[in-house]
Every structure is written in C-alpha cells, then in structure tokens.
C-alpha cells in the first residue's frame, strides 16, 4: 500500500512538473504576449515577466515592441519632369498594439515593406528631380503620412521615413555637372567684374589725391621698388609710368624758363648802353674835305665810281 502511494505521488509530481514546464512562459521586457485560446483571442495581452498558459488549449505569440529598422529596396521611377531615377529609403516603425498586429494582418513586417515600396514609387512620380535632391525633408514627411494612415489599422505606427540615395543616369549627371560649372563660372565672372569696378573707383580716388602732389607718384614708385626688391629676385622689373615722364618734362621746361629769365636779367644789368646815332657831316668835315691835297681833289665822288 505504501509503495503504491509513493508511486502515485512520484507520478503526480512528474505530471505536475511536465505540466508546469509546458505551461510556463517568460515574456521579455520589449515583448508582449498575445494568447489565442482555442483559436480565439484572450481578453488580455500578457505583460513582461513570468506567465502561465493552458497547455494544448492556449497558443501564445510574442510580439516585439521595439522600433524596427527596415530598408526599402531601390525603386525605379520617372519623376514629374521626365527623369528616370532610382531611389531607396529606410523605414522606422514599431508595434503599438500587439493584438492588432497579430489578428488584423498576416505578417505586419511584409505588409509595411510592400506599402513602403508602393508609397516610394508614388512619391517619385509626384515629385520633380530638384525636390528629390534638395527638398528631401518634405518628401520624407509625405512618405510618413502615406504609410502611417493604413498602418494604424494594423497596430503599427511609422516613426519616420528617410530617403537614403537617389541614383541618376550618367547623362543627367554630366548635364548637371556642366550646369553647375557654368553657374560657378558666371558667379566668378560677376565677382571679378565687381572687384574690378571697386578697384577702379579706388584707383580713381588715389589718382585724384596724387594729382595735387606730383611727388607722391615718385614716392609710390619707390615703395613699389622696395616691395619687389624684398623678394630677393635676381631680375628687377621697374615700371616707369607715363605720368612721371610728363612730370619730368614739365619740370625741365620750368627749369629752362627760369634759367632763361635769370640770364636775361643778368644780361640787362651788365650790357653797356647802345651808342647814339651819328650826326650828319658838320662844317668841320666839309672844311677838312676842302683842305684835301691837290692830287686828291680831282678824284670823282664815291657815288660815280664804277
């Protein structure tokens, strides 16, 4: 009798251990347990920790509540301005209702992936190339709204959507490179022209300031020579402005004029007064003429000589 009781106790203990092992479940902190009892949803979702189910009758499915990062395969489409592009993205979503994620959709991950691909194709067709390249924030918000509306019914919420890369054809890349190069060339020319205009204005002001003092041009030339000579060059190129030649010419003319004026003044002081004009022949001369020797008196006058 005692042996039978011991055997029954051992059998009962083994049965209880097997039942406990079959019924015991552990739900992790980032999971929720959805229990289906005879195919029907139980009233409550099992929270993290240790829980028990009825073996054979209950089936529990654990649902991950973490944020899932799902890459979206590259989708090829034609933009609104007729440019063929390939765009890939990444979707961040999480389950907010474990029961709906199990009951309302067969596989919520696959459903979110397919919805992301179709939404990405749709947003490519509605956008222009410039928007895909420079205005991605607005497109990301549009994708998030397009995916979040149907995902709410599956117990899933889309946290954010990001467009990762936009692949362009090689011909379009070359065209964009030429456009960017032309734009930068135009900016460089405009900046250079503006700099030349400002420099010309400053040079005009400097020339106006130096025109009143011609010696300032010589000083500026000497400063240029000093700046060039400071580089320790073997060859020195000395610019010789035309204005300096004109200045030297004017200085030479002024010096000549001053010298001529000084000489004229000196000659006027040292030169004697001019002699008075001779008077006509006087009576003395006639007397002398009358007193000529006889041999000379018979000569003809000077006017009658041949």
mmCIF file of C-alpha atoms in Angstrom:
data_model
loop_
_atom_site.group_PDB
_atom_site.id
_atom_site.type_symbol
_atom_site.label_atom_id
_atom_site.label_comp_id
_atom_site.label_asym_id
_atom_site.label_seq_id
_atom_site.Cartn_x
_atom_site.Cartn_y
_atom_site.Cartn_z
ATOM 1 C CA UNK A 1 0.000 0.000 0.000
ATOM 2 C CA UNK A 2 2.771 2.366 0.896
ATOM 3 C CA UNK A 3 4.598 1.554 -2.295
ATOM 4 C CA UNK A 4 1.508 2.312 -4.341
ATOM 5 C CA UNK A 5 1.100 5.675 -2.632
ATOM 6 C CA UNK A 6 4.762 6.509 -3.239
ATOM 7 C CA UNK A 7 4.437 5.523 -6.883
ATOM 8 C CA UNK A 8 1.292 7.618 -7.299
ATOM 9 C CA UNK A 9 2.972 10.593 -5.633
ATOM 10 C CA UNK A 10 6.009 10.303 -7.876
ATOM 11 C CA UNK A 11 3.773 10.050 -10.949
ATOM 12 C CA UNK A 12 1.748 13.044 -9.846
ATOM 13 C CA UNK A 13 4.892 15.051 -9.218
ATOM 14 C CA UNK A 14 6.245 14.169 -12.642
ATOM 15 C CA UNK A 15 2.931 15.089 -14.250
ATOM 16 C CA UNK A 16 2.896 18.419 -12.401
ATOM 17 C CA UNK A 17 6.470 19.141 -13.475
ATOM 18 C CA UNK A 18 5.692 18.365 -17.091
ATOM 19 C CA UNK A 19 2.557 20.498 -16.935
ATOM 20 C CA UNK A 20 4.441 23.343 -15.325
ATOM 21 C CA UNK A 21 7.131 23.167 -17.945
ATOM 22 C CA UNK A 22 4.539 23.127 -20.724
ATOM 23 C CA UNK A 23 2.503 25.980 -19.240
ATOM 24 C CA UNK A 24 5.272 28.288 -18.075
ATOM 25 C CA UNK A 25 6.202 31.200 -20.354
ATOM 26 C CA UNK A 26 8.575 34.158 -19.938
ATOM 27 C CA UNK A 27 7.811 37.389 -21.736
ATOM 28 C CA UNK A 28 10.776 39.767 -22.156
ATOM 29 C CA UNK A 29 10.651 43.451 -21.360
ATOM 30 C CA UNK A 30 10.465 44.558 -25.011
ATOM 31 C CA UNK A 31 7.800 41.944 -25.898
ATOM 32 C CA UNK A 32 4.086 41.425 -25.395
ATOM 33 C CA UNK A 33 2.332 38.036 -25.360
ATOM 34 C CA UNK A 34 -0.844 37.529 -27.409
ATOM 35 C CA UNK A 35 -2.744 34.397 -26.246
ATOM 36 C CA UNK A 36 -5.158 32.510 -28.518
ATOM 37 C CA UNK A 37 -7.363 30.125 -26.558
ATOM 38 C CA UNK A 38 -8.965 27.541 -28.812
ATOM 39 C CA UNK A 39 -8.377 29.923 -31.710
ATOM 40 C CA UNK A 40 -9.947 32.933 -30.038
ATOM 41 C CA UNK A 41 -8.137 35.960 -28.706
ATOM 42 C CA UNK A 42 -7.826 36.044 -24.962
ATOM 43 C CA UNK A 43 -9.110 39.089 -23.171
ATOM 44 C CA UNK A 44 -5.729 40.432 -22.107
ATOM 45 C CA UNK A 45 -2.255 40.724 -23.537
ATOM 46 C CA UNK A 46 0.412 39.221 -21.352
ATOM 47 C CA UNK A 47 2.827 41.761 -19.927
ATOM 48 C CA UNK A 48 6.584 41.225 -19.488
ATOM 49 C CA UNK A 49 7.567 38.692 -16.877
ATOM 50 C CA UNK A 50 6.554 35.124 -15.923
ATOM 51 C CA UNK A 51 3.145 33.924 -17.084
ATOM 52 C CA UNK A 52 1.197 30.696 -17.409
ATOM 53 C CA UNK A 53 -0.962 29.297 -20.216
ATOM 54 C CA UNK A 54 -3.048 26.190 -20.548
ATOM 55 C CA UNK A 55 -1.085 23.613 -22.495
ATOM 56 C CA UNK A 56 -2.616 22.291 -25.712
ATOM 57 C CA UNK A 57 -5.524 24.733 -25.374
ATOM 58 C CA UNK A 58 -3.650 28.035 -25.439
ATOM 59 C CA UNK A 59 -1.191 29.312 -28.016
ATOM 60 C CA UNK A 60 0.862 32.385 -27.194
ATOM 61 C CA UNK A 61 2.624 34.530 -29.781
ATOM 62 C CA UNK A 62 5.230 37.029 -28.706
ATOM 63 C CA UNK A 63 5.318 40.384 -30.489
ATOM 64 C CA UNK A 64 8.404 42.618 -30.495
ATOM 65 C CA UNK A 65 7.573 46.185 -29.456
ATOM 66 C CA UNK A 66 10.944 47.686 -30.368
ATOM 67 C CA UNK A 67 11.456 50.133 -33.208
ATOM 68 C CA UNK A 68 12.207 48.170 -36.359
ATOM 69 C CA UNK A 69 14.611 49.495 -38.995
ATOM 70 C CA UNK A 70 13.566 48.211 -42.401
ATOM 71 C CA UNK A 71 15.451 49.105 -45.601
ATOM 72 C CA UNK A 72 13.292 49.697 -48.651
ATOM 73 C CA UNK A 73 14.725 48.256 -51.879
ATOM 74 C CA UNK A 74 15.644 50.758 -54.569
ATOM 75 C CA UNK A 75 12.641 51.700 -56.665
ATOM 76 C CA UNK A 76 12.955 52.949 -60.229
ATOM 77 C CA UNK A 77 10.519 55.568 -61.421
ATOM 78 C CA UNK A 78 10.024 58.610 -63.622
ATOM 79 C CA UNK A 79 9.738 61.988 -61.981
ATOM 80 C CA UNK A 80 7.230 64.644 -62.957
ATOM 81 C CA UNK A 81 9.853 66.348 -65.158
ATOM 82 C CA UNK A 82 10.511 63.047 -67.044
ATOM 83 C CA UNK A 83 13.788 61.969 -65.448
ATOM 84 C CA UNK A 84 14.379 58.293 -64.676
ATOM 85 C CA UNK A 85 15.765 57.790 -61.169
ATOM 86 C CA UNK A 86 16.329 55.006 -58.656
ATOM 87 C CA UNK A 87 15.502 55.860 -55.062
ATOM 88 C CA UNK A 88 15.959 53.757 -51.940
ATOM 89 C CA UNK A 89 14.821 54.565 -48.422
ATOM 90 C CA UNK A 90 14.665 53.262 -44.861
ATOM 91 C CA UNK A 91 11.575 52.982 -42.645
ATOM 92 C CA UNK A 92 11.478 53.161 -38.842
ATOM 93 C CA UNK A 93 8.296 51.711 -37.342
ATOM 94 C CA UNK A 94 7.087 49.946 -34.215
ATOM 95 C CA UNK A 95 4.102 47.959 -32.970
ATOM 96 C CA UNK A 96 1.802 49.862 -30.622
ATOM 97 C CA UNK A 97 -0.984 47.255 -30.378
ATOM 98 C CA UNK A 98 0.248 43.665 -30.227
ATOM 99 C CA UNK A 99 -3.217 42.146 -30.637
ATOM 100 C CA UNK A 100 -3.978 44.075 -33.841
ATOM 101 C CA UNK A 101 -0.522 43.260 -35.247
ATOM 102 C CA UNK A 102 -1.318 39.546 -34.823
ATOM 103 C CA UNK A 103 -5.047 39.470 -35.667
ATOM 104 C CA UNK A 104 -5.551 42.160 -38.341
ATOM 105 C CA UNK A 105 -2.603 41.380 -40.636
ATOM 106 C CA UNK A 106 -0.895 38.136 -41.538
ATOM 107 C CA UNK A 107 2.653 39.477 -41.476
ATOM 108 C CA UNK A 108 2.958 43.101 -40.478
ATOM 109 C CA UNK A 109 6.619 43.324 -41.470
ATOM 110 C CA UNK A 110 5.927 42.210 -45.031
ATOM 111 C CA UNK A 111 2.900 44.487 -45.192
ATOM 112 C CA UNK A 112 4.915 47.510 -44.095
ATOM 113 C CA UNK A 113 7.660 46.664 -46.601
ATOM 114 C CA UNK A 114 5.247 46.435 -49.538
ATOM 115 C CA UNK A 115 3.459 49.601 -48.500
ATOM 116 C CA UNK A 116 6.791 51.443 -48.272
ATOM 117 C CA UNK A 117 7.747 50.383 -51.807
ATOM 118 C CA UNK A 118 4.442 51.457 -53.349
ATOM 119 C CA UNK A 119 4.486 54.761 -51.438
ATOM 120 C CA UNK A 120 8.033 55.430 -52.608
ATOM 121 C CA UNK A 121 7.044 54.857 -56.254
ATOM 122 C CA UNK A 122 4.080 57.155 -55.816
ATOM 123 C CA UNK A 123 6.149 59.950 -54.276
ATOM 124 C CA UNK A 124 8.713 59.674 -57.103
ATOM 125 C CA UNK A 125 6.028 60.180 -59.731
ATOM 126 C CA UNK A 126 4.611 63.228 -57.931
ATOM 127 C CA UNK A 127 7.953 64.976 -57.360
ATOM 128 C CA UNK A 128 10.498 66.729 -59.519
ATOM 129 C CA UNK A 129 14.182 65.969 -59.665
ATOM 130 C CA UNK A 130 15.177 69.110 -57.783
ATOM 131 C CA UNK A 131 12.840 68.147 -54.932
ATOM 132 C CA UNK A 132 14.361 64.677 -54.688
ATOM 133 C CA UNK A 133 17.837 66.153 -54.491
ATOM 134 C CA UNK A 134 17.352 69.213 -52.292
ATOM 135 C CA UNK A 135 13.936 69.045 -50.612
ATOM 136 C CA UNK A 136 14.052 65.596 -49.061
ATOM 137 C CA UNK A 137 12.624 66.665 -45.722
ATOM 138 C CA UNK A 138 9.279 67.473 -47.296
ATOM 139 C CA UNK A 139 9.266 64.193 -49.228
ATOM 140 C CA UNK A 140 10.077 62.255 -46.054
ATOM 141 C CA UNK A 141 7.093 63.807 -44.319
ATOM 142 C CA UNK A 142 4.879 62.940 -47.284
ATOM 143 C CA UNK A 143 6.055 59.327 -47.226
ATOM 144 C CA UNK A 144 5.446 59.106 -43.499
ATOM 145 C CA UNK A 145 1.863 60.344 -43.883
ATOM 146 C CA UNK A 146 1.166 57.982 -46.781
ATOM 147 C CA UNK A 147 2.392 54.958 -44.791
ATOM 148 C CA UNK A 148 1.087 55.876 -41.356
ATOM 149 C CA UNK A 149 -2.600 56.028 -42.305
ATOM 150 C CA UNK A 150 -3.096 52.331 -43.235
ATOM 151 C CA UNK A 151 -0.510 51.103 -40.724
ATOM 152 C CA UNK A 152 -2.578 52.398 -37.784
ATOM 153 C CA UNK A 153 -5.200 49.733 -38.527
ATOM 154 C CA UNK A 154 -2.533 47.035 -38.209
ATOM 155 C CA UNK A 155 -1.431 48.168 -34.773
ATOM 156 C CA UNK A 156 1.747 49.649 -36.284
ATOM 157 C CA UNK A 157 2.903 53.255 -36.291
ATOM 158 C CA UNK A 158 5.547 54.638 -38.640
ATOM 159 C CA UNK A 159 8.069 56.630 -36.667
ATOM 160 C CA UNK A 160 9.930 58.170 -39.633
ATOM 161 C CA UNK A 161 10.922 57.557 -43.247
ATOM 162 C CA UNK A 162 14.225 58.665 -44.753
ATOM 163 C CA UNK A 163 15.259 58.715 -48.411
ATOM 164 C CA UNK A 164 18.814 57.387 -48.481
ATOM 165 C CA UNK A 165 20.064 57.735 -52.033
ATOM 166 C CA UNK A 166 18.930 58.995 -55.425
ATOM 167 C CA UNK A 167 20.685 57.381 -58.391
ATOM 168 C CA UNK A 168 20.716 59.385 -61.617
ATOM 169 C CA UNK A 169 21.623 58.340 -65.178
ATOM 170 C CA UNK A 170 25.141 59.156 -66.322
ATOM 171 C CA UNK A 171 23.891 61.591 -68.968
ATOM 172 C CA UNK A 172 21.941 63.505 -66.344
ATOM 173 C CA UNK A 173 24.983 63.609 -64.059
ATOM 174 C CA UNK A 174 27.098 65.098 -66.845
ATOM 175 C CA UNK A 175 24.411 67.652 -67.665
ATOM 176 C CA UNK A 176 24.134 68.683 -64.034
ATOM 177 C CA UNK A 177 27.920 68.927 -63.792
ATOM 178 C CA UNK A 178 28.031 71.227 -66.811
ATOM 179 C CA UNK A 179 25.212 73.322 -65.389
ATOM 180 C CA UNK A 180 26.962 73.644 -62.034
ATOM 181 C CA UNK A 181 30.236 74.537 -63.759
ATOM 182 C CA UNK A 182 28.527 77.215 -65.862
ATOM 183 C CA UNK A 183 26.807 78.642 -62.801
ATOM 184 C CA UNK A 184 30.057 78.836 -60.855
ATOM 185 C CA UNK A 185 31.821 80.376 -63.851
ATOM 186 C CA UNK A 186 29.116 83.032 -64.076
ATOM 187 C CA UNK A 187 29.431 83.793 -60.372
ATOM 188 C CA UNK A 188 33.206 84.028 -60.670
ATOM 189 C CA UNK A 189 32.952 86.455 -63.569
ATOM 190 C CA UNK A 190 30.417 88.618 -61.756
ATOM 191 C CA UNK A 191 32.573 88.703 -58.636
ATOM 192 C CA UNK A 192 35.662 89.521 -60.728
ATOM 193 C CA UNK A 193 33.838 92.331 -62.532
ATOM 194 C CA UNK A 194 32.585 93.730 -59.242
ATOM 195 C CA UNK A 195 36.113 93.619 -57.845
ATOM 196 C CA UNK A 196 37.456 95.411 -60.917
ATOM 197 C CA UNK A 197 34.782 98.085 -60.562
ATOM 198 C CA UNK A 198 35.619 98.693 -56.916
ATOM 199 C CA UNK A 199 39.351 98.695 -57.671
ATOM 200 C CA UNK A 200 38.868 101.219 -60.485
ATOM 201 C CA UNK A 201 36.943 103.502 -58.164
ATOM 202 C CA UNK A 202 39.660 103.314 -55.532
ATOM 203 C CA UNK A 203 42.365 103.896 -58.137
ATOM 204 C CA UNK A 204 40.486 106.910 -59.447
ATOM 205 C CA UNK A 205 40.290 108.333 -55.928
ATOM 206 C CA UNK A 206 44.007 107.656 -55.431
ATOM 207 C CA UNK A 207 44.882 109.304 -58.747
ATOM 208 C CA UNK A 208 42.813 112.334 -57.840
ATOM 209 C CA UNK A 209 44.566 112.584 -54.479
ATOM 210 C CA UNK A 210 48.020 112.190 -56.053
ATOM 211 C CA UNK A 211 47.378 114.680 -58.867
ATOM 212 C CA UNK A 212 47.714 117.590 -56.445
ATOM 213 C CA UNK A 213 51.127 116.367 -55.271
ATOM 214 C CA UNK A 214 53.278 115.049 -58.140
ATOM 215 C CA UNK A 215 55.960 113.964 -55.699
ATOM 216 C CA UNK A 216 53.534 111.397 -54.295
ATOM 217 C CA UNK A 217 53.833 109.460 -57.565
ATOM 218 C CA UNK A 218 57.589 109.184 -57.084
ATOM 219 C CA UNK A 219 57.119 108.008 -53.508
ATOM 220 C CA UNK A 220 54.656 105.387 -54.652
ATOM 221 C CA UNK A 221 57.103 104.210 -57.288
ATOM 222 C CA UNK A 222 59.841 103.894 -54.678
ATOM 223 C CA UNK A 223 57.509 101.878 -52.441
ATOM 224 C CA UNK A 224 56.819 99.514 -55.339
ATOM 225 C CA UNK A 225 60.538 99.072 -55.940
ATOM 226 C CA UNK A 226 61.113 98.296 -52.251
ATOM 227 C CA UNK A 227 58.277 95.739 -52.274
ATOM 228 C CA UNK A 228 59.679 93.999 -55.362
ATOM 229 C CA UNK A 229 63.259 94.071 -54.087
ATOM 230 C CA UNK A 230 62.186 92.454 -50.793
ATOM 231 C CA UNK A 231 61.579 89.143 -52.598
ATOM 232 C CA UNK A 232 65.331 88.788 -53.333
ATOM 233 C CA UNK A 233 64.838 88.438 -57.063
ATOM 234 C CA UNK A 234 67.769 88.439 -59.451
ATOM 235 C CA UNK A 235 65.831 90.434 -62.035
ATOM 236 C CA UNK A 236 64.069 93.633 -61.127
ATOM 237 C CA UNK A 237 61.343 94.901 -63.436
ATOM 238 C CA UNK A 238 60.870 98.601 -62.793
ATOM 239 C CA UNK A 239 57.644 100.111 -64.106
ATOM 240 C CA UNK A 240 58.056 103.634 -65.429
ATOM 241 C CA UNK A 241 54.721 105.415 -65.622
ATOM 242 C CA UNK A 242 53.963 107.947 -68.343
ATOM 243 C CA UNK A 243 52.787 110.456 -65.740
ATOM 244 C CA UNK A 244 56.301 110.537 -64.313
ATOM 245 C CA UNK A 245 57.707 111.383 -67.750
ATOM 246 C CA UNK A 246 55.237 114.202 -68.095
ATOM 247 C CA UNK A 247 56.153 115.450 -64.660
ATOM 248 C CA UNK A 248 59.845 115.410 -65.534
ATOM 249 C CA UNK A 249 59.133 117.156 -68.846
ATOM 250 C CA UNK A 250 57.170 119.893 -67.103
ATOM 251 C CA UNK A 251 59.917 120.228 -64.504
ATOM 252 C CA UNK A 252 62.561 120.565 -67.272
ATOM 253 C CA UNK A 253 60.561 123.206 -69.114
ATOM 254 C CA UNK A 254 60.081 125.180 -65.921
ATOM 255 C CA UNK A 255 63.821 124.962 -65.174
ATOM 256 C CA UNK A 256 64.702 126.159 -68.670
ATOM 257 C CA UNK A 257 62.303 129.076 -68.409
ATOM 258 C CA UNK A 258 63.732 130.075 -65.046
ATOM 259 C CA UNK A 259 67.305 129.855 -66.420
ATOM 260 C CA UNK A 260 66.448 131.965 -69.466
ATOM 261 C CA UNK A 261 64.773 134.559 -67.294
ATOM 262 C CA UNK A 262 67.811 134.712 -64.990
ATOM 263 C CA UNK A 263 70.228 135.073 -67.912
ATOM 264 C CA UNK A 264 68.112 137.780 -69.493
ATOM 265 C CA UNK A 265 68.036 139.693 -66.234
ATOM 266 C CA UNK A 266 71.806 139.333 -65.803
ATOM 267 C CA UNK A 267 72.483 140.462 -69.403
ATOM 268 C CA UNK A 268 70.270 143.519 -68.898
ATOM 269 C CA UNK A 269 72.378 144.640 -65.914
ATOM 270 C CA UNK A 270 75.920 144.096 -67.369
ATOM 271 C CA UNK A 271 75.478 145.096 -71.056
ATOM 272 C CA UNK A 272 76.521 148.858 -71.798
ATOM 273 C CA UNK A 273 74.082 151.339 -73.251
ATOM 274 C CA UNK A 274 73.996 151.458 -77.073
ATOM 275 C CA UNK A 275 75.877 154.281 -78.855
ATOM 276 C CA UNK A 276 73.968 157.339 -80.121
ATOM 277 C CA UNK A 277 73.397 157.562 -83.873
ATOM 278 C CA UNK A 278 75.989 159.534 -85.828
ATOM 279 C CA UNK A 279 75.091 163.114 -86.802
ATOM 280 C CA UNK A 280 75.371 164.307 -90.418
ATOM 281 C CA UNK A 281 78.575 165.747 -91.696
ATOM 282 C CA UNK A 282 79.421 169.025 -89.986
ATOM 283 C CA UNK A 283 81.143 172.089 -91.300
ATOM 284 C CA UNK A 284 84.427 170.897 -89.914
ATOM 285 C CA UNK A 285 84.263 167.805 -92.034
ATOM 286 C CA UNK A 286 83.451 169.990 -95.027
ATOM 287 C CA UNK A 287 86.402 172.091 -94.109
ATOM 288 C CA UNK A 288 88.591 169.040 -93.931
ATOM 289 C CA UNK A 289 87.269 167.900 -97.248
ATOM 290 C CA UNK A 290 88.129 171.261 -98.716
ATOM 291 C CA UNK A 291 91.645 171.004 -97.361
ATOM 292 C CA UNK A 292 92.495 167.794 -99.312
ATOM 293 C CA UNK A 293 95.740 167.696 -101.312
ATOM 294 C CA UNK A 294 95.591 168.842 -104.933
ATOM 295 C CA UNK A 295 96.212 165.331 -106.268
ATOM 296 C CA UNK A 296 93.146 164.037 -104.455
ATOM 297 C CA UNK A 297 90.896 166.900 -105.207
ATOM 298 C CA UNK A 298 90.455 165.889 -108.828
ATOM 299 C CA UNK A 299 89.092 162.392 -107.934
ATOM 300 C CA UNK A 300 85.419 161.782 -108.722
ATOM 301 C CA UNK A 301 82.922 161.370 -105.965
ATOM 302 C CA UNK A 302 82.303 157.966 -104.427
ATOM 303 C CA UNK A 303 78.874 157.666 -105.975
ATOM 304 C CA UNK A 304 80.403 157.965 -109.514
ATOM 305 C CA UNK A 305 82.949 155.180 -109.051
ATOM 306 C CA UNK A 306 82.344 152.030 -111.016
#
